[in-house]
Amino acid sequence: MMDTFSFLLTWTPFLLQGFMWNIFIAICAVTLGSLIGAGLAWMRVRKGGKLGAFAEQLSHFLRGVPTLALIFYAVFVLPSEFTVIGTGWTVHIPQWVKAVIGLSAAPLSFTSESLVVAYRAWSRGDIGAALLFIPTWINVFLISFVASSASSLVGVSELVSRCNTVIAATGTSVMVPVYIYCSFYFVVTSLLFTALIKKFKSSMLMARIDQRMRHAYALSAARG
C-alpha cells in the first residue's frame, strides 16, 4: 500500500501538469463556444429570417453531434500549419487548439439555446427563469472539463494521456491505481465545482444580479 502511495506521489507533479491542460482546454473551449453561441443567439432573437433560421439550425446540429467525432473532425480536417498569404509566415496549429475547437461545440449550442430561452423569459418579465442561465452556464464548464479527457485520443498531453505514459513506462501492474488516481482528480474537482455552483445560487452576488435585472426590465417596460 505504501509502495503504491509513494509511486503515485512521485508521479504527481507530472500528472498535475497534464491536469492543468485539462483545465486550460476546458476554459478555452467554453470561452470560444460561449462567444460564438452568444452571436448565434443574437441572430436568432434580433435578426430573424433566413439568418436567424440558419443560426438555429446550426445550434441544433452541433447539439446532436458527439464531441469525440467533432474533435477527430477538427484534427483531420484542419491543417497542422498554414502560410499567411503575402508574408511567407508559417503558422503552426497544435493539437490542443483543434481539441478546443471540437470541444467548443457543446458550450456553443448550450449558450445559443439557453440565451434565447433566457431572453424570452426576460421579455415576459420572468426574471427568475432568465437568471437560471447563469448557474447552468457555469455547469457547462464542468461538463467540458470532464469531456476534455477525450483530447488525449488526438495526442494532447493532458491527464489521461500522461497516465497512459506512466503505465507504459512502469508496467501494466500500476494500471488500476493510476487510473483510480486519475479519476480522483476529476471526481474531487467536479464535487467542489458543484458545491460552488449551489453556493453561488444563494449568494449575495446572485441577489444583486437579480435586483439589477429587475430594475433593467422595469426601465425597459416603462420606455416601451
Coordinates of N, CA and C in Angstrom, one line a residue:
M1 N 0.8 -1.2 0.0 CA 0.0 0.0 0.0 C 0.9 1.3 0.0
M2 N 1.9 1.3 0.9 CA 2.8 2.4 1.0 C 3.6 2.6 -0.3
D3 N 4.0 1.4 -0.9 CA 4.7 1.5 -2.2 C 3.9 2.2 -3.3
T4 N 2.6 1.8 -3.3 CA 1.7 2.4 -4.3 C 1.5 3.9 -4.1
F5 N 1.4 4.3 -2.8 CA 1.2 5.7 -2.5 C 2.5 6.5 -2.8
S6 N 3.6 5.9 -2.5 CA 4.9 6.5 -2.8 C 5.1 6.7 -4.4
F7 N 4.7 5.7 -5.1 CA 4.8 5.7 -6.5 C 3.9 6.8 -7.1
L8 N 2.7 6.9 -6.7 CA 1.8 7.9 -7.2 C 2.2 9.3 -6.8
L9 N 2.8 9.4 -5.6 CA 3.3 10.7 -5.1 C 4.5 11.2 -6.0
T10 N 5.3 10.2 -6.4 CA 6.5 10.5 -7.3 C 6.0 11.1 -8.6
W11 N 5.0 10.5 -9.2 CA 4.5 10.9 -10.5 C 3.5 12.1 -10.4
T12 N 3.1 12.5 -9.2 CA 2.1 13.6 -9.1 C 2.4 14.9 -9.8
P13 N 3.6 15.4 -9.7 CA 3.9 16.6 -10.5 C 3.7 16.5 -12.0
F14 N 4.1 15.3 -12.5 CA 4.0 15.1 -13.9 C 2.5 15.0 -14.3
L15 N 1.7 14.3 -13.5 CA 0.3 14.2 -13.7 C -0.5 15.5 -13.5
L16 N 0.0 16.3 -12.6 CA -0.7 17.6 -12.3 C -0.5 18.6 -13.5
Q17 N 0.7 18.5 -14.2 CA 0.9 19.3 -15.4 C -0.2 18.9 -16.4
G18 N -0.5 17.7 -16.6 CA -1.5 17.2 -17.5 C -2.9 17.7 -17.1
F19 N -3.1 17.7 -15.8 CA -4.4 18.2 -15.2 C -4.6 19.6 -15.5
M20 N -3.5 20.4 -15.5 CA -3.6 21.8 -15.8 C -4.0 22.0 -17.3
W21 N -3.6 21.1 -18.1 CA -4.0 21.1 -19.5 C -5.5 20.9 -19.7
N22 N -6.0 20.0 -18.9 CA -7.5 19.7 -18.9 C -8.3 21.0 -18.5
I23 N -7.8 21.7 -17.5 CA -8.5 22.9 -17.1 C -8.4 24.0 -18.2
F24 N -7.2 24.1 -18.7 CA -6.9 25.2 -19.7 C -7.7 24.9 -21.0
I25 N -7.8 23.7 -21.4 CA -8.6 23.3 -22.6 C -10.1 23.6 -22.4
A26 N -10.6 23.2 -21.2 CA -12.0 23.4 -20.9 C -12.3 24.9 -20.9
I27 N -11.4 25.7 -20.3 CA -11.7 27.2 -20.2 C -11.7 27.8 -21.6
C28 N -10.7 27.3 -22.5 CA -10.7 27.8 -23.8 C -11.9 27.4 -24.6
A29 N -12.3 26.1 -24.5 CA -13.5 25.6 -25.2 C -14.8 26.3 -24.8
V30 N -14.9 26.5 -23.5 CA -16.2 27.2 -23.0 C -16.2 28.7 -23.5
T31 N -15.0 29.3 -23.4 CA -14.9 30.7 -23.9 C -15.3 30.9 -25.3
L32 N -14.6 30.0 -26.2 CA -14.9 30.1 -27.6 C -16.3 29.7 -27.9
G33 N -16.8 28.7 -27.4 CA -18.2 28.2 -27.6 C -19.2 29.2 -27.2
S34 N -19.0 29.9 -26.0 CA -19.9 30.8 -25.5 C -20.0 32.1 -26.3
L35 N -18.8 32.5 -26.8 CA -18.8 33.8 -27.6 C -19.6 33.5 -28.9
I36 N -19.3 32.4 -29.6 CA -20.0 32.1 -30.8 C -21.4 31.8 -30.6
G37 N -21.7 31.1 -29.5 CA -23.1 30.8 -29.2 C -23.9 32.0 -28.9
A38 N -23.3 33.0 -28.2 CA -24.0 34.3 -27.9 C -24.3 35.0 -29.2
G39 N -23.3 34.9 -30.2 CA -23.6 35.5 -31.5 C -24.8 34.9 -32.2
L40 N -24.8 33.6 -32.2 CA -25.9 32.8 -32.8 C -27.3 33.2 -32.1
A41 N -27.2 33.3 -30.8 CA -28.5 33.7 -30.1 C -28.9 35.1 -30.5
W42 N -28.0 36.0 -30.6 CA -28.3 37.4 -31.0 C -28.9 37.4 -32.4
M43 N -28.4 36.6 -33.3 CA -29.0 36.5 -34.7 C -30.4 35.9 -34.6
R44 N -30.6 35.0 -33.7 CA -32.0 34.3 -33.6 C -33.0 35.3 -33.1
V45 N -32.7 36.1 -32.1 CA -33.7 37.0 -31.4 C -33.8 38.3 -32.1
R46 N -32.7 38.8 -32.7 CA -32.7 40.1 -33.3 C -32.8 40.2 -34.8
K47 N -32.3 39.2 -35.5 CA -32.3 39.3 -37.0 C -33.5 38.5 -37.5
G48 N -33.7 37.3 -37.1 CA -34.8 36.5 -37.6 C -34.6 36.2 -39.1
G49 N -35.6 35.8 -39.8 CA -35.5 35.5 -41.2 C -34.5 34.3 -41.5
K50 N -33.9 34.3 -42.6 CA -33.0 33.3 -43.0 C -31.8 33.2 -42.1
L51 N -31.3 34.4 -41.7 CA -30.1 34.4 -40.9 C -30.4 33.8 -39.5
G52 N -31.5 34.1 -39.0 CA -31.9 33.5 -37.7 C -32.2 32.0 -37.8
A53 N -32.8 31.6 -38.9 CA -33.1 30.2 -39.1 C -31.8 29.4 -39.2
F54 N -30.8 30.0 -39.9 CA -29.5 29.4 -40.1 C -28.8 29.2 -38.7
A55 N -28.9 30.2 -37.9 CA -28.3 30.2 -36.6 C -28.9 29.1 -35.7
E56 N -30.3 29.0 -35.8 CA -31.0 28.0 -35.1 C -30.6 26.6 -35.5
Q57 N -30.6 26.4 -36.8 CA -30.3 25.0 -37.4 C -28.8 24.6 -37.0
L58 N -27.9 25.6 -37.1 CA -26.5 25.3 -36.7 C -26.4 24.9 -35.3
S59 N -27.1 25.6 -34.4 CA -27.1 25.3 -33.0 C -27.7 23.9 -32.7
H60 N -28.8 23.6 -33.4 CA -29.4 22.2 -33.2 C -28.5 21.1 -33.8
F61 N -27.8 21.4 -34.9 CA -26.9 20.4 -35.5 C -25.8 20.1 -34.6
L62 N -25.1 21.1 -34.0 CA -24.0 20.9 -33.2 C -24.3 20.2 -31.9
R63 N -25.6 20.5 -31.4 CA -26.0 19.8 -30.2 C -26.1 18.3 -30.3
G64 N -26.4 17.8 -31.6 CA -26.6 16.4 -31.8 C -25.3 15.6 -32.2
V65 N -24.2 16.3 -32.5 CA -23.0 15.7 -32.9 C -22.2 15.3 -31.7
P66 N -21.7 14.0 -31.6 CA -20.8 13.6 -30.5 C -19.6 14.5 -30.4
T67 N -19.2 14.8 -29.2 CA -18.0 15.7 -29.0 C -16.7 15.0 -29.6
L68 N -16.6 13.7 -29.4 CA -15.4 13.0 -29.9 C -15.3 13.0 -31.4
A69 N -16.5 12.9 -32.0 CA -16.5 13.0 -33.5 C -16.0 14.4 -34.0
L70 N -16.4 15.4 -33.3 CA -16.0 16.8 -33.7 C -14.5 17.0 -33.4
I71 N -14.0 16.4 -32.4 CA -12.6 16.5 -32.1 C -11.8 15.9 -33.2
F72 N -12.1 14.6 -33.6 CA -11.5 14.0 -34.7 C -11.6 14.7 -36.0
Y73 N -12.8 15.2 -36.2 CA -13.0 16.0 -37.4 C -12.1 17.2 -37.5
A74 N -12.0 17.9 -36.4 CA -11.1 19.1 -36.3 C -9.7 18.7 -36.6
V75 N -9.3 17.6 -36.0 CA -7.9 17.1 -36.1 C -7.5 16.7 -37.6
F76 N -8.4 16.0 -38.2 CA -8.1 15.5 -39.6 C -8.4 16.5 -40.7
V77 N -9.4 17.4 -40.4 CA -9.7 18.4 -41.5 C -8.9 19.6 -41.4
L78 N -8.6 20.2 -40.2 CA -7.8 21.4 -40.1 C -6.4 21.1 -40.4
P79 N -5.6 21.9 -41.1 CA -4.2 21.7 -41.4 C -3.4 21.8 -40.1
S80 N -2.2 21.2 -40.1 CA -1.3 21.4 -39.0 C -0.6 22.7 -39.1
E81 N -0.5 23.2 -40.3 CA 0.1 24.6 -40.4 C -0.4 25.2 -41.7
F82 N -0.3 26.5 -41.8 CA -0.6 27.2 -43.0 C 0.3 28.5 -43.1
T83 N 0.4 28.9 -44.3 CA 1.2 30.1 -44.6 C 0.4 31.3 -44.8
V84 N 0.7 32.4 -44.1 CA -0.1 33.6 -44.2 C 0.2 34.2 -45.6
I85 N -0.9 34.5 -46.3 CA -0.7 35.0 -47.7 C 0.0 36.3 -47.7
G86 N 1.0 36.4 -48.6 CA 1.7 37.6 -48.8 C 2.8 37.9 -47.8
T87 N 3.0 37.0 -46.7 CA 4.0 37.3 -45.7 C 5.1 36.2 -45.7
G88 N 4.7 35.0 -46.1 CA 5.7 33.9 -46.0 C 5.8 33.3 -44.6
W89 N 5.0 33.8 -43.7 CA 5.0 33.3 -42.3 C 4.2 32.0 -42.2
T90 N 4.8 31.0 -41.6 CA 4.1 29.7 -41.4 C 3.6 29.7 -40.0
V91 N 2.3 29.5 -39.8 CA 1.6 29.4 -38.5 C 1.3 27.9 -38.3
H92 N 1.8 27.4 -37.1 CA 1.5 26.0 -36.8 C 0.3 25.9 -35.9
I93 N -0.6 25.0 -36.1 CA -1.8 24.7 -35.3 C -1.6 23.5 -34.4
P94 N -1.3 23.7 -33.1 CA -1.1 22.5 -32.3 C -2.4 21.7 -32.1
Q95 N -2.2 20.5 -31.6 CA -3.4 19.6 -31.4 C -4.3 20.1 -30.4
W96 N -3.8 20.8 -29.4 CA -4.7 21.2 -28.3 C -5.7 22.3 -28.9
V97 N -5.3 23.1 -29.8 CA -6.2 24.1 -30.4 C -7.3 23.3 -31.2
K98 N -7.0 22.3 -31.9 CA -8.0 21.5 -32.6 C -9.0 20.8 -31.6
A99 N -8.4 20.4 -30.4 CA -9.3 19.8 -29.4 C -10.2 20.8 -28.8
V100 N -9.7 22.1 -28.7 CA -10.6 23.2 -28.2 C -11.7 23.4 -29.1
I101 N -11.4 23.4 -30.4 CA -12.4 23.7 -31.4 C -13.5 22.6 -31.4
G102 N -13.1 21.4 -31.3 CA -14.1 20.3 -31.2 C -14.9 20.3 -29.9
L103 N -14.3 20.6 -28.8 CA -15.0 20.7 -27.5 C -15.9 21.9 -27.4
S104 N -15.6 22.9 -28.2 CA -16.4 24.2 -28.1 C -17.8 24.0 -28.6
A105 N -18.1 22.9 -29.3 CA -19.4 22.8 -29.9 C -20.5 22.7 -28.9
A106 N -20.3 21.9 -27.8 CA -21.3 21.7 -26.8 C -21.6 23.0 -26.1
P107 N -20.6 23.8 -25.5 CA -21.0 25.1 -24.9 C -21.6 26.1 -25.9
L108 N -21.2 26.0 -27.2 CA -21.7 26.8 -28.2 C -23.2 26.6 -28.4
S109 N -23.6 25.3 -28.5 CA -25.0 25.0 -28.7 C -25.8 25.4 -27.4
F110 N -25.2 25.1 -26.2 CA -25.9 25.4 -25.0 C -26.2 26.8 -24.8
T111 N -25.1 27.6 -25.1 CA -25.2 29.1 -24.9 C -26.3 29.7 -25.9
S112 N -26.3 29.2 -27.1 CA -27.2 29.7 -28.1 C -28.7 29.4 -27.6
E113 N -28.9 28.1 -27.3 CA -30.3 27.7 -26.9 C -30.7 28.4 -25.6
S114 N -29.8 28.4 -24.6 CA -30.2 29.0 -23.3 C -30.3 30.5 -23.3
L115 N -29.5 31.2 -24.1 CA -29.7 32.6 -24.1 C -31.0 33.0 -24.8
V116 N -31.4 32.3 -25.8 CA -32.7 32.5 -26.4 C -33.8 32.3 -25.4
V117 N -33.8 31.2 -24.6 CA -34.8 30.9 -23.6 C -34.8 32.0 -22.5
A118 N -33.5 32.4 -22.1 CA -33.4 33.5 -21.1 C -34.0 34.8 -21.6
Y119 N -33.7 35.1 -22.8 CA -34.2 36.4 -23.4 C -35.8 36.4 -23.5
R120 N -36.3 35.3 -23.9 CA -37.8 35.2 -23.9 C -38.4 35.3 -22.5
A121 N -37.7 34.7 -21.5 CA -38.2 34.7 -20.2 C -38.1 36.2 -19.6
W122 N -37.0 36.8 -19.9 CA -36.9 38.2 -19.5 C -37.9 39.1 -20.2
S123 N -38.2 38.9 -21.4 CA -39.2 39.7 -22.2 C -40.6 39.6 -21.6
R124 N -40.9 38.5 -21.0 CA -42.2 38.4 -20.4 C -42.2 38.7 -18.9
G125 N -41.0 39.2 -18.4 CA -40.9 39.6 -17.0 C -40.6 38.5 -16.0
D126 N -40.3 37.3 -16.5 CA -39.9 36.2 -15.6 C -38.4 36.2 -15.4
I127 N -37.9 37.1 -14.5 CA -36.5 37.4 -14.3 C -35.8 36.1 -13.7
G128 N -36.6 35.5 -12.8 CA -36.0 34.3 -12.1 C -35.6 33.2 -13.1
A129 N -36.5 33.0 -14.1 CA -36.2 32.0 -15.1 C -35.1 32.4 -16.0
A130 N -35.0 33.7 -16.3 CA -33.9 34.2 -17.1 C -32.6 34.0 -16.5
L131 N -32.5 34.2 -15.1 CA -31.3 34.2 -14.4 C -30.8 32.7 -14.2
L132 N -31.6 31.8 -14.5 CA -31.2 30.4 -14.4 C -30.1 30.1 -15.4
F133 N -30.0 31.0 -16.4 CA -28.9 30.8 -17.4 C -27.5 30.8 -16.7
I134 N -27.3 31.6 -15.7 CA -26.0 31.8 -15.1 C -25.5 30.6 -14.5
P135 N -26.2 30.0 -13.5 CA -25.6 28.8 -12.9 C -25.6 27.6 -13.8
T136 N -26.5 27.5 -14.7 CA -26.4 26.4 -15.7 C -25.3 26.5 -16.7
W137 N -25.0 27.8 -17.0 CA -23.9 28.0 -17.9 C -22.6 27.7 -17.2
I138 N -22.5 28.0 -15.9 CA -21.3 27.6 -15.1 C -21.1 26.1 -15.1
N139 N -22.2 25.4 -15.1 CA -22.2 23.9 -15.1 C -21.6 23.4 -16.4
V140 N -21.8 24.2 -17.5 CA -21.2 23.8 -18.8 C -19.7 23.6 -18.7
F141 N -19.1 24.4 -17.9 CA -17.6 24.3 -17.8 C -17.3 23.0 -17.2
L142 N -18.1 22.5 -16.2 CA -17.8 21.2 -15.6 C -17.9 20.1 -16.6
I143 N -19.0 20.2 -17.4 CA -19.1 19.1 -18.5 C -18.0 19.2 -19.5
S144 N -17.6 20.3 -19.9 CA -16.4 20.5 -20.8 C -15.1 20.0 -20.2
F145 N -15.0 20.3 -18.9 CA -13.8 19.9 -18.2 C -13.7 18.3 -18.2
V146 N -14.7 17.6 -17.9 CA -14.7 16.2 -17.9 C -14.5 15.7 -19.3
A147 N -15.1 16.3 -20.3 CA -15.0 15.9 -21.7 C -13.6 16.2 -22.2
S148 N -12.9 17.0 -21.6 CA -11.5 17.4 -22.1 C -10.6 16.2 -22.1
S149 N -10.9 15.2 -21.3 CA -10.1 13.9 -21.3 C -10.0 13.3 -22.7
A150 N -11.1 13.5 -23.5 CA -11.1 12.9 -24.8 C -10.0 13.5 -25.7
S151 N -9.4 14.6 -25.4 CA -8.4 15.2 -26.2 C -7.1 14.3 -26.1
S152 N -7.0 13.4 -25.2 CA -5.9 12.5 -25.1 C -5.8 11.6 -26.3
L153 N -7.0 11.4 -26.9 CA -7.1 10.5 -28.1 C -6.5 11.1 -29.4
V154 N -6.2 12.4 -29.3 CA -5.7 13.1 -30.5 C -4.3 13.6 -30.2
G155 N -3.7 13.1 -29.1 CA -2.3 13.5 -28.9 C -2.0 14.6 -27.9
V156 N -3.0 15.1 -27.3 CA -2.8 16.2 -26.3 C -2.3 15.6 -25.0
S157 N -1.3 16.2 -24.4 CA -0.6 15.6 -23.2 C -1.4 16.1 -22.0
E158 N -2.6 15.7 -21.8 CA -3.4 16.1 -20.6 C -3.3 14.9 -19.6
L159 N -4.2 14.9 -18.6 CA -4.0 14.0 -17.5 C -4.1 12.5 -17.9
V160 N -5.2 12.2 -18.7 CA -5.3 10.8 -19.1 C -4.2 10.3 -20.0
S161 N -3.7 11.2 -20.9 CA -2.6 10.9 -21.7 C -1.4 10.6 -20.9
R162 N -1.1 11.4 -19.9 CA 0.0 11.2 -19.0 C -0.1 10.0 -18.2
C163 N -1.3 9.6 -17.8 CA -1.5 8.4 -17.1 C -1.1 7.2 -18.0
N164 N -1.4 7.2 -19.2 CA -1.0 6.2 -20.2 C 0.5 6.2 -20.3
T165 N 1.1 7.3 -20.3 CA 2.6 7.4 -20.4 C 3.2 6.8 -19.2
V166 N 2.7 7.0 -18.0 CA 3.2 6.4 -16.8 C 3.1 4.9 -16.8
I167 N 1.9 4.4 -17.2 CA 1.7 3.0 -17.3 C 2.7 2.3 -18.3
A168 N 2.8 3.0 -19.5 CA 3.7 2.5 -20.5 C 5.2 2.4 -20.0
A169 N 5.6 3.4 -19.1 CA 6.9 3.5 -18.7 C 7.2 2.6 -17.5
T170 N 6.2 2.2 -16.7 CA 6.4 1.5 -15.5 C 5.8 0.1 -15.4
G171 N 4.9 -0.2 -16.4 CA 4.3 -1.5 -16.5 C 2.8 -1.5 -16.1
T172 N 2.1 -2.5 -16.7 CA 0.7 -2.5 -16.5 C 0.2 -2.9 -15.1
S173 N 1.1 -3.3 -14.2 CA 0.8 -3.6 -12.9 C 0.2 -2.4 -12.1
V174 N 0.6 -1.2 -12.6 CA 0.2 0.0 -11.9 C -1.1 0.6 -12.6
M175 N -1.6 -0.1 -13.5 CA -2.7 0.5 -14.3 C -3.9 0.9 -13.4
V176 N -4.4 0.0 -12.6 CA -5.5 0.3 -11.8 C -5.3 1.4 -10.8
P177 N -4.3 1.4 -10.0 CA -4.1 2.6 -9.1 C -3.9 3.9 -9.8
V178 N -3.2 3.9 -11.0 CA -3.0 5.1 -11.7 C -4.3 5.7 -12.3
Y179 N -5.2 4.8 -12.8 CA -6.4 5.3 -13.4 C -7.4 5.7 -12.2
I180 N -7.3 5.0 -11.1 CA -8.2 5.5 -9.9 C -7.7 6.8 -9.5
Y181 N -6.4 7.0 -9.4 CA -5.8 8.3 -9.0 C -6.2 9.4 -10.0
C182 N -6.2 9.1 -11.3 CA -6.7 10.0 -12.3 C -8.1 10.4 -12.1
S183 N -9.0 9.4 -11.9 CA -10.4 9.6 -11.6 C -10.6 10.5 -10.4
F184 N -9.8 10.3 -9.4 CA -9.9 11.1 -8.2 C -9.8 12.6 -8.5
Y185 N -8.9 13.0 -9.4 CA -8.8 14.4 -9.8 C -10.1 14.9 -10.4
F186 N -10.7 14.2 -11.3 CA -11.9 14.6 -11.9 C -13.1 14.6 -10.9
V187 N -13.2 13.6 -10.1 CA -14.3 13.5 -9.2 C -14.3 14.6 -8.1
V188 N -13.1 14.8 -7.5 CA -13.0 15.8 -6.5 C -13.2 17.2 -7.0
T189 N -12.7 17.5 -8.2 CA -12.9 18.8 -8.8 C -14.4 19.0 -9.2
S190 N -15.0 18.0 -9.7 CA -16.4 18.1 -10.0 C -17.3 18.3 -8.8
L191 N -17.0 17.6 -7.7 CA -17.7 17.8 -6.4 C -17.6 19.2 -5.9
L192 N -16.3 19.7 -5.9 CA -16.1 21.1 -5.4 C -16.8 22.1 -6.3
F193 N -16.7 21.9 -7.6 CA -17.4 22.8 -8.5 C -18.9 22.8 -8.3
T194 N -19.5 21.6 -8.1 CA -20.9 21.5 -7.9 C -21.3 22.3 -6.6
A195 N -20.5 22.1 -5.6 CA -20.8 22.8 -4.3 C -20.7 24.3 -4.5
L196 N -19.7 24.8 -5.3 CA -19.6 26.2 -5.6 C -20.8 26.8 -6.3
I197 N -21.3 26.0 -7.3 CA -22.5 26.4 -8.0 C -23.7 26.5 -7.1
K198 N -23.9 25.6 -6.2 CA -25.0 25.6 -5.3 C -24.9 26.9 -4.4
K199 N -23.7 27.1 -3.9 CA -23.4 28.3 -3.1 C -23.7 29.6 -3.8
F200 N -23.3 29.6 -5.1 CA -23.5 30.8 -5.9 C -24.9 31.1 -6.1
K201 N -25.8 30.1 -6.3 CA -27.2 30.3 -6.5 C -27.8 31.1 -5.4
S202 N -27.3 30.9 -4.1 CA -27.9 31.6 -3.0 C -27.0 32.7 -2.5
S203 N -26.1 33.1 -3.3 CA -25.1 34.2 -2.8 C -25.7 35.6 -3.0
M204 N -25.0 36.5 -2.3 CA -25.4 37.9 -2.4 C -25.2 38.4 -3.9
L205 N -24.2 37.9 -4.5 CA -23.9 38.3 -5.9 C -25.1 38.0 -6.8
M206 N -25.6 36.8 -6.6 CA -26.8 36.4 -7.4 C -28.0 37.3 -7.1
A207 N -28.1 37.6 -5.9 CA -29.2 38.5 -5.5 C -29.1 39.9 -6.1
R208 N -27.8 40.4 -6.2 CA -27.6 41.7 -6.8 C -27.9 41.7 -8.3
I209 N -27.5 40.6 -8.9 CA -27.7 40.4 -10.3 C -29.2 40.4 -10.6
D210 N -30.0 39.7 -9.7 CA -31.4 39.6 -9.9 C -32.0 41.0 -9.7
Q211 N -31.6 41.7 -8.7 CA -32.1 43.1 -8.5 C -31.8 44.0 -9.7
R212 N -30.6 43.9 -10.2 CA -30.3 44.8 -11.4 C -31.1 44.4 -12.6
M213 N -31.3 43.1 -12.8 CA -32.1 42.6 -14.0 C -33.5 43.1 -13.9
R214 N -34.1 43.1 -12.7 CA -35.5 43.5 -12.5 C -35.6 45.0 -12.7
H215 N -34.5 45.7 -12.3 CA -34.5 47.2 -12.5 C -34.4 47.5 -14.0
A216 N -33.6 46.8 -14.7 CA -33.4 47.0 -16.1 C -34.7 46.7 -16.9
Y217 N -35.4 45.6 -16.4 CA -36.6 45.2 -17.1 C -37.7 46.3 -16.8
A218 N -37.7 46.8 -15.6 CA -38.7 47.9 -15.3 C -38.5 49.1 -16.1
L219 N -37.2 49.5 -16.3 CA -36.9 50.7 -17.2 C -37.3 50.4 -18.6
S220 N -37.0 49.2 -19.1 CA -37.3 48.8 -20.5 C -38.8 48.8 -20.7
A221 N -39.6 48.3 -19.7 CA -41.0 48.3 -19.8 C -41.6 49.7 -19.8
A222 N -41.0 50.6 -19.0 CA -41.5 52.0 -18.9 C -41.3 52.7 -20.2
R223 N -40.2 52.5 -20.8 CA -39.9 53.1 -22.1 C -40.7 52.6 -23.2
G224 N -41.0 51.2 -23.1 CA -41.8 50.6 -24.2 C -43.3 50.9 -24.1

